[in-house]
PDB file of C-alpha atoms in Angstrom:
ATOM      1  CA  HIS A   1       5.260  -0.918  -6.865  1.00 90.00           C
ATOM      2  CA  VAL A   2       2.774   1.515  -5.345  1.00 96.00           C
ATOM      3  CA  HIS A   3      -1.006   1.911  -5.439  1.00 97.00           C
ATOM      4  CA  THR A   4      -3.323   4.871  -5.998  1.00 97.00           C
ATOM      5  CA  ASN A   5      -6.998   5.617  -5.571  1.00 96.00           C
ATOM      6  CA  TYR A   6      -7.570   3.964  -8.927  1.00 96.00           C
ATOM      7  CA  SER A   7      -7.686   0.713  -6.904  1.00 94.00           C
ATOM      8  CA  ASP A   8      -7.325   0.435  -3.116  1.00 94.00           C
ATOM      9  CA  GLY A   9      -4.820   3.219  -2.473  1.00 95.00           C
ATOM     10  CA  LYS A  10      -5.647   6.553  -0.866  1.00 96.00           C
ATOM     11  CA  GLY A  11      -3.371   8.876  -2.834  1.00 97.00           C
ATOM     12  CA  THR A  12      -3.758  10.216  -6.354  1.00 98.00           C
ATOM     13  CA  ILE A  13      -1.145   9.882  -9.073  1.00 98.00           C
ATOM     14  CA  GLU A  14      -0.150  13.491  -8.424  1.00 98.00           C
ATOM     15  CA  SER A  15      -0.060  13.302  -4.620  1.00 98.00           C
ATOM     16  CA  MET A  16       2.007  10.117  -4.694  1.00 98.00           C
ATOM     17  CA  ALA A  17       4.385  11.659  -7.239  1.00 98.00           C
ATOM     18  CA  GLU A  18       4.848  14.795  -5.137  1.00 98.00           C
ATOM     19  CA  ALA A  19       5.469  12.757  -1.986  1.00 98.00           C
ATOM     20  CA  ALA A  20       8.035  10.667  -3.859  1.00 98.00           C
ATOM     21  CA  ILE A  21       9.770  13.797  -5.141  1.00 98.00           C
ATOM     22  CA  SER A  22      10.019  15.127  -1.575  1.00 98.00           C
ATOM     23  CA  LEU A  23      11.716  11.856  -0.552  1.00 97.00           C
ATOM     24  CA  GLY A  24      14.209  12.052  -3.414  1.00 97.00           C
ATOM     25  CA  TYR A  25      12.803   9.208  -5.514  1.00 96.00           C
ATOM     26  CA  GLU A  26      13.996   9.123  -9.118  1.00 97.00           C
ATOM     27  CA  TYR A  27      11.066   7.073 -10.394  1.00 96.00           C
ATOM     28  CA  LEU A  28       7.733   5.645  -9.269  1.00 97.00           C
ATOM     29  CA  VAL A  29       5.819   2.713 -10.741  1.00 97.00           C
ATOM     30  CA  PHE A  30       2.051   2.813 -10.302  1.00 98.00           C
ATOM     31  CA  CYS A  31       0.880  -0.807 -10.014  1.00 97.00           C
ATOM     32  CA  ASP A  32      -2.780  -0.821  -9.100  1.00 97.00           C
ATOM     33  CA  HIS A  33      -4.599  -4.131  -8.761  1.00 96.00           C
ATOM     34  CA  SER A  34      -5.990  -6.075 -11.709  1.00 96.00           C
ATOM     35  CA  GLN A  35      -9.619  -6.821 -12.491  1.00 95.00           C
ATOM     36  CA  SER A  36     -10.200 -10.084 -10.566  1.00 91.00           C
ATOM     37  CA  LEU A  37      -9.304  -8.597  -7.179  1.00 82.00           C
ATOM     38  CA  ARG A  38     -12.655  -6.896  -6.713  1.00 83.00           C
ATOM     39  CA  VAL A  39     -12.156  -6.511  -2.961  1.00 79.00           C
ATOM     40  CA  ALA A  40      -9.326  -4.084  -3.842  1.00 78.00           C
ATOM     41  CA  ASN A  41     -11.271  -2.293  -6.603  1.00 86.00           C
ATOM     42  CA  GLY A  42      -9.241  -4.021  -9.295  1.00 92.00           C
ATOM     43  CA  LEU A  43      -9.145  -2.170 -12.606  1.00 96.00           C
ATOM     44  CA  SER A  44     -11.058  -3.297 -15.672  1.00 96.00           C
ATOM     45  CA  PRO A  45      -9.018  -3.187 -18.902  1.00 97.00           C
ATOM     46  CA  GLU A  46     -10.792   0.038 -19.845  1.00 97.00           C
ATOM     47  CA  LYS A  47      -9.995   1.648 -16.480  1.00 97.00           C
ATOM     48  CA  LEU A  48      -6.367   0.546 -16.755  1.00 97.00           C
ATOM     49  CA  LYS A  49      -6.094   2.245 -20.144  1.00 97.00           C
ATOM     50  CA  GLN A  50      -7.501   5.427 -18.587  1.00 98.00           C
ATOM     51  CA  LYS A  51      -4.890   5.228 -15.845  1.00 97.00           C
ATOM     52  CA  LEU A  52      -2.137   4.625 -18.386  1.00 97.00           C
ATOM     53  CA  ALA A  53      -3.087   7.875 -20.151  1.00 98.00           C
ATOM     54  CA  ALA A  54      -3.251   9.733 -16.807  1.00 98.00           C
ATOM     55  CA  VAL A  55       0.214   8.517 -15.783  1.00 98.00           C
ATOM     56  CA  ARG A  56       1.651   9.534 -19.157  1.00 98.00           C
ATOM     57  CA  GLU A  57       0.148  13.007 -18.711  1.00 97.00           C
ATOM     58  CA  ALA A  58       1.505  13.320 -15.159  1.00 98.00           C
ATOM     59  CA  ASP A  59       4.950  12.164 -16.283  1.00 98.00           C
ATOM     60  CA  GLU A  60       5.065  15.092 -18.705  1.00 97.00           C
ATOM     61  CA  LYS A  61       4.205  17.467 -15.859  1.00 96.00           C
ATOM     62  CA  TYR A  62       6.865  16.421 -13.341  1.00 96.00           C
ATOM     63  CA  GLY A  63      10.418  16.901 -14.561  1.00 94.00           C
ATOM     64  CA  GLU A  64      11.956  15.810 -11.253  1.00 96.00           C
ATOM     65  CA  ILE A  65      10.751  12.194 -11.398  1.00 98.00           C
ATOM     66  CA  ARG A  66       9.996   9.488 -13.943  1.00 98.00           C
ATOM     67  CA  LEU A  67       6.451   8.135 -13.590  1.00 98.00           C
ATOM     68  CA  LEU A  68       5.726   4.699 -14.991  1.00 98.00           C
ATOM     69  CA  CYS A  69       2.453   2.827 -15.380  1.00 98.00           C
ATOM     70  CA  GLY A  70       2.284  -0.808 -14.439  1.00 97.00           C
ATOM     71  CA  SER A  71      -0.087  -3.202 -12.752  1.00 98.00           C
ATOM     72  CA  GLU A  72       0.003  -5.650  -9.886  1.00 98.00           C
ATOM     73  CA  VAL A  73      -1.593  -8.444 -11.863  1.00 98.00           C
ATOM     74  CA  ASP A  74      -3.185 -11.380 -10.104  1.00 97.00           C
ATOM     75  CA  ILE A  75      -1.679 -14.783 -10.798  1.00 98.00           C
ATOM     76  CA  LEU A  76      -4.820 -16.854 -11.163  1.00 97.00           C
ATOM     77  CA  LYS A  77      -5.205 -20.340  -9.705  1.00 97.00           C
ATOM     78  CA  ASP A  78      -3.934 -22.016 -12.890  1.00 96.00           C
ATOM     79  CA  GLY A  79      -0.982 -19.634 -13.256  1.00 97.00           C
ATOM     80  CA  ALA A  80      -2.586 -17.531 -15.986  1.00 97.00           C
ATOM     81  CA  LEU A  81      -2.529 -13.766 -15.601  1.00 98.00           C
ATOM     82  CA  ASP A  82      -5.505 -11.506 -15.001  1.00 96.00           C
ATOM     83  CA  TYR A  83      -5.108  -9.478 -18.216  1.00 97.00           C
ATOM     84  CA  GLU A  84      -4.528 -10.484 -21.814  1.00 97.00           C
ATOM     85  CA  ASP A  85      -0.954 -10.318 -23.082  1.00 97.00           C
ATOM     86  CA  GLY A  86      -1.828  -7.530 -25.515  1.00 97.00           C
ATOM     87  CA  LEU A  87      -2.797  -5.238 -22.644  1.00 97.00           C
ATOM     88  CA  LEU A  88       0.190  -6.264 -20.531  1.00 98.00           C
ATOM     89  CA  ALA A  89       2.441  -5.320 -23.449  1.00 98.00           C
ATOM     90  CA  GLU A  90       1.216  -1.712 -23.239  1.00 97.00           C
ATOM     91  CA  LEU A  91       2.423  -1.348 -19.639  1.00 98.00           C
ATOM     92  CA  ASP A  92       5.844  -0.237 -18.475  1.00 97.00           C
ATOM     93  CA  PHE A  93       6.021  -2.814 -15.703  1.00 95.00           C
ATOM     94  CA  VAL A  94       4.122  -5.900 -14.582  1.00 98.00           C
ATOM     95  CA  VAL A  95       4.237  -7.304 -11.047  1.00 98.00           C
ATOM     96  CA  GLY A  96       2.659 -10.763 -10.782  1.00 98.00           C
ATOM     97  CA  SER A  97       1.208 -11.579  -7.350  1.00 98.00           C
ATOM     98  CA  VAL A  98      -0.887 -14.257  -5.668  1.00 98.00           C
ATOM     99  CA  HIS A  99      -3.843 -12.855  -3.713  1.00 96.00           C
ATOM    100  CA  THR A 100      -6.311 -15.781  -3.703  1.00 95.00           C
ATOM    101  CA  SER A 101      -6.488 -19.595  -3.414  1.00 96.00           C
ATOM    102  CA  PHE A 102      -3.645 -19.772  -0.907  1.00 97.00           C
ATOM    103  CA  GLY A 103      -4.370 -23.380   0.127  1.00 96.00           C
ATOM    104  CA  VAL A 104      -3.677 -25.200  -3.143  1.00 97.00           C
ATOM    105  CA  GLY A 105      -0.608 -26.968  -1.766  1.00 98.00           C
ATOM    106  CA  GLU A 106       3.123 -26.579  -2.366  1.00 98.00           C
ATOM    107  CA  GLN A 107       3.398 -28.230  -5.766  1.00 98.00           C
ATOM    108  CA  ALA A 108       0.394 -26.476  -7.293  1.00 98.00           C
ATOM    109  CA  MET A 109       1.389 -23.091  -5.845  1.00 98.00           C
ATOM    110  CA  THR A 110       4.954 -23.457  -7.073  1.00 98.00           C
ATOM    111  CA  GLU A 111       3.840 -24.431 -10.592  1.00 98.00           C
ATOM    112  CA  ARG A 112       1.339 -21.580 -10.582  1.00 98.00           C
ATOM    113  CA  ILE A 113       4.009 -18.955  -9.894  1.00 98.00           C
ATOM    114  CA  VAL A 114       6.526 -20.611 -12.231  1.00 98.00           C
ATOM    115  CA  ARG A 115       3.994 -20.367 -15.051  1.00 98.00           C
ATOM    116  CA  ALA A 116       3.606 -16.650 -14.383  1.00 98.00           C
ATOM    117  CA  MET A 117       7.390 -16.186 -14.378  1.00 98.00           C
ATOM    118  CA  ASN A 118       7.483 -17.644 -17.863  1.00 98.00           C
ATOM    119  CA  ASN A 119       5.138 -14.967 -19.186  1.00 98.00           C
ATOM    120  CA  PRO A 120       7.490 -12.533 -20.961  1.00 97.00           C
ATOM    121  CA  HIS A 121       5.612  -9.500 -19.611  1.00 98.00           C
ATOM    122  CA  VAL A 122       6.084 -10.349 -15.911  1.00 98.00           C
ATOM    123  CA  ARG A 123       9.080  -8.473 -14.537  1.00 98.00           C
ATOM    124  CA  VAL A 124       8.635  -9.026 -10.784  1.00 98.00           C
ATOM    125  CA  ILE A 125       6.935 -11.550  -8.497  1.00 98.00           C
ATOM    126  CA  GLY A 126       5.327  -9.571  -5.676  1.00 98.00           C
ATOM    127  CA  HIS A 127       5.494 -10.673  -2.007  1.00 97.00           C
ATOM    128  CA  PRO A 128       6.481 -14.175  -3.147  1.00 98.00           C
ATOM    129  CA  THR A 129       5.396 -16.162  -0.061  1.00 98.00           C
ATOM    130  CA  GLY A 130       2.239 -14.191   0.794  1.00 97.00           C
ATOM    131  CA  ARG A 131       2.960 -13.861   4.478  1.00 97.00           C
ATOM    132  CA  ILE A 132       1.498 -11.156   6.687  1.00 97.00           C
ATOM    133  CA  LEU A 133       3.331 -11.132  10.006  1.00 96.00           C
ATOM    134  CA  GLU A 134       1.195 -11.977  13.045  1.00 95.00           C
ATOM    135  CA  ARG A 135      -1.812 -12.532  10.752  1.00 95.00           C
ATOM    136  CA  ARG A 136      -1.090 -15.033   7.992  1.00 95.00           C
ATOM    137  CA  GLU A 137       1.542 -17.701   7.585  1.00 96.00           C
ATOM    138  CA  PRO A 138       3.315 -17.995   4.229  1.00 97.00           C
ATOM    139  CA  TYR A 139       1.486 -20.197   1.768  1.00 98.00           C
ATOM    140  CA  GLU A 140       3.172 -23.491   0.931  1.00 98.00           C
ATOM    141  CA  VAL A 141       5.592 -22.902  -1.937  1.00 98.00           C
ATOM    142  CA  ASP A 142       9.039 -24.151  -2.921  1.00 98.00           C
ATOM    143  CA  VAL A 143      10.927 -20.864  -2.742  1.00 98.00           C
ATOM    144  CA  SER A 144      14.214 -22.433  -3.834  1.00 98.00           C
ATOM    145  CA  ARG A 145      12.484 -23.595  -7.026  1.00 98.00           C
ATOM    146  CA  LEU A 146      11.128 -20.065  -7.553  1.00 98.00           C
ATOM    147  CA  ILE A 147      14.651 -18.700  -7.136  1.00 98.00           C
ATOM    148  CA  ARG A 148      16.010 -21.114  -9.748  1.00 98.00           C
ATOM    149  CA  GLU A 149      13.198 -20.204 -12.134  1.00 98.00           C
ATOM    150  CA  ALA A 150      13.753 -16.494 -11.516  1.00 98.00           C
ATOM    151  CA  ALA A 151      17.387 -16.934 -12.487  1.00 98.00           C
ATOM    152  CA  ALA A 152      16.417 -18.830 -15.638  1.00 98.00           C
ATOM    153  CA  THR A 153      13.733 -16.344 -16.729  1.00 98.00           C
ATOM    154  CA  ASN A 154      15.456 -13.142 -15.523  1.00 98.00           C
ATOM    155  CA  THR A 155      12.495 -12.442 -13.252  1.00 98.00           C
ATOM    156  CA  VAL A 156      12.987 -10.145 -10.261  1.00 98.00           C
ATOM    157  CA  LEU A 157      11.759 -11.180  -6.800  1.00 98.00           C
ATOM    158  CA  GLU A 158      10.255  -8.534  -4.560  1.00 98.00           C
ATOM    159  CA  LEU A 159      11.347  -7.637  -1.076  1.00 98.00           C
ATOM    160  CA  ASN A 160       8.151  -5.924   0.016  1.00 97.00           C
ATOM    161  CA  SER A 161       9.110  -3.294   2.587  1.00 97.00           C
ATOM    162  CA  TYR A 162       5.725  -3.054   4.269  1.00 94.00           C
ATOM    163  CA  PRO A 163       6.505  -3.813   7.936  1.00 94.00           C
ATOM    164  CA  ASP A 164       3.859  -6.523   8.193  1.00 94.00           C
ATOM    165  CA  ARG A 165       5.162  -8.301   5.079  1.00 96.00           C
ATOM    166  CA  LEU A 166       8.987  -8.027   4.719  1.00 97.00           C
ATOM    167  CA  ASP A 167       8.552 -10.691   2.061  1.00 97.00           C
ATOM    168  CA  LEU A 168      10.922 -12.178   0.874  1.00 97.00           C
ATOM    169  CA  ALA A 169      12.382 -13.125   4.220  1.00 96.00           C
ATOM    170  CA  VAL A 170      16.106 -12.498   4.681  1.00 96.00           C
ATOM    171  CA  PRO A 171      17.360 -16.105   4.207  1.00 97.00           C
ATOM    172  CA  TYR A 172      15.577 -16.285   0.852  1.00 98.00           C
ATOM    173  CA  VAL A 173      16.965 -12.900  -0.184  1.00 98.00           C
ATOM    174  CA  ARG A 174      20.464 -14.208   0.491  1.00 98.00           C
ATOM    175  CA  GLU A 175      19.751 -17.408  -1.463  1.00 98.00           C
ATOM    176  CA  ALA A 176      18.366 -15.402  -4.370  1.00 98.00           C
ATOM    177  CA  MET A 177      21.353 -13.077  -4.475  1.00 97.00           C
ATOM    178  CA  GLU A 178      23.748 -16.017  -4.423  1.00 98.00           C
ATOM    179  CA  ALA A 179      21.856 -17.410  -7.430  1.00 98.00           C
ATOM    180  CA  GLY A 180      22.249 -14.118  -9.303  1.00 98.00           C
ATOM    181  CA  VAL A 181      18.577 -13.160  -8.970  1.00 98.00           C
ATOM    182  CA  ARG A 182      17.774  -9.473  -8.700  1.00 98.00           C
ATOM    183  CA  ILE A 183      15.705  -8.184  -5.784  1.00 98.00           C
ATOM    184  CA  SER A 184      13.234  -5.305  -6.048  1.00 97.00           C
ATOM    185  CA  ILE A 185      13.056  -3.385  -2.771  1.00 97.00           C
ATOM    186  CA  ASP A 186       9.808  -1.449  -2.776  1.00 95.00           C
ATOM    187  CA  THR A 187       7.094  -0.144  -0.508  1.00 96.00           C
ATOM    188  CA  ASP A 188       3.773  -1.455  -1.870  1.00 95.00           C
ATOM    189  CA  ALA A 189       2.629   1.959  -0.618  1.00 97.00           C
ATOM    190  CA  HIS A 190      -1.119   2.577  -0.527  1.00 96.00           C
ATOM    191  CA  ASP A 191      -0.731   6.186   0.632  1.00 97.00           C
ATOM    192  CA  GLU A 192       1.855   8.960   0.584  1.00 98.00           C
ATOM    193  CA  ARG A 193       3.276   8.316   4.061  1.00 97.00           C
ATOM    194  CA  ALA A 194       4.038   4.697   3.251  1.00 97.00           C
ATOM    195  CA  LEU A 195       6.562   5.723   0.579  1.00 97.00           C
ATOM    196  CA  SER A 196       9.062   6.183   3.405  1.00 96.00           C
ATOM    197  CA  LEU A 197       8.767   2.524   4.413  1.00 96.00           C
ATOM    198  CA  VAL A 198      11.404   1.533   1.864  1.00 95.00           C
ATOM    199  CA  ARG A 199      13.984   1.907   4.654  1.00 95.00           C
ATOM    200  CA  TYR A 200      12.716  -1.304   6.251  1.00 96.00           C
ATOM    201  CA  GLY A 201      13.360  -3.203   3.060  1.00 95.00           C
ATOM    202  CA  VAL A 202      16.802  -1.679   2.732  1.00 94.00           C
TER     203      VAL A 202
END
């Protein structure tokens, strides 16, 4: 789960790939933001299809790494996703994340994310509690319910390695692992240097 200059990242597909190769990565999943998150230059469906073609072309060029095209798709207020299922089906990987309407309350937020987990295209729930350390408290959500739903739907929960997120928090990671839920440790990198941040997640 990394970003490029297609949305709010600074690196290109190629520069991110080359930085990942230098760090020994075996694969990289480009997950730029979806269309509703305009503040982050979210991609229209047409722009996403352009990026998909560009990632496929770059993947042919770099034999040392597997490059995949995904999207960090906004989970809308009602739990629907920000792209149609037909477009999501074309992607290698879909991360569903909440970026707006944080104050809906615990029950509504929990149901919102649960609905997204039940979309067959969603592989991972990104930064599941939305916290930003020293800046934003987690939104109200029943994480234990999310963990149970993740186990039932085979959805992965993210441990976002960015130092100001580290979301999921450690107690929830332990609870998830005990429930048999897989954890994705990734950087959410928006530039080449941030690819090294995975060590904090590890």
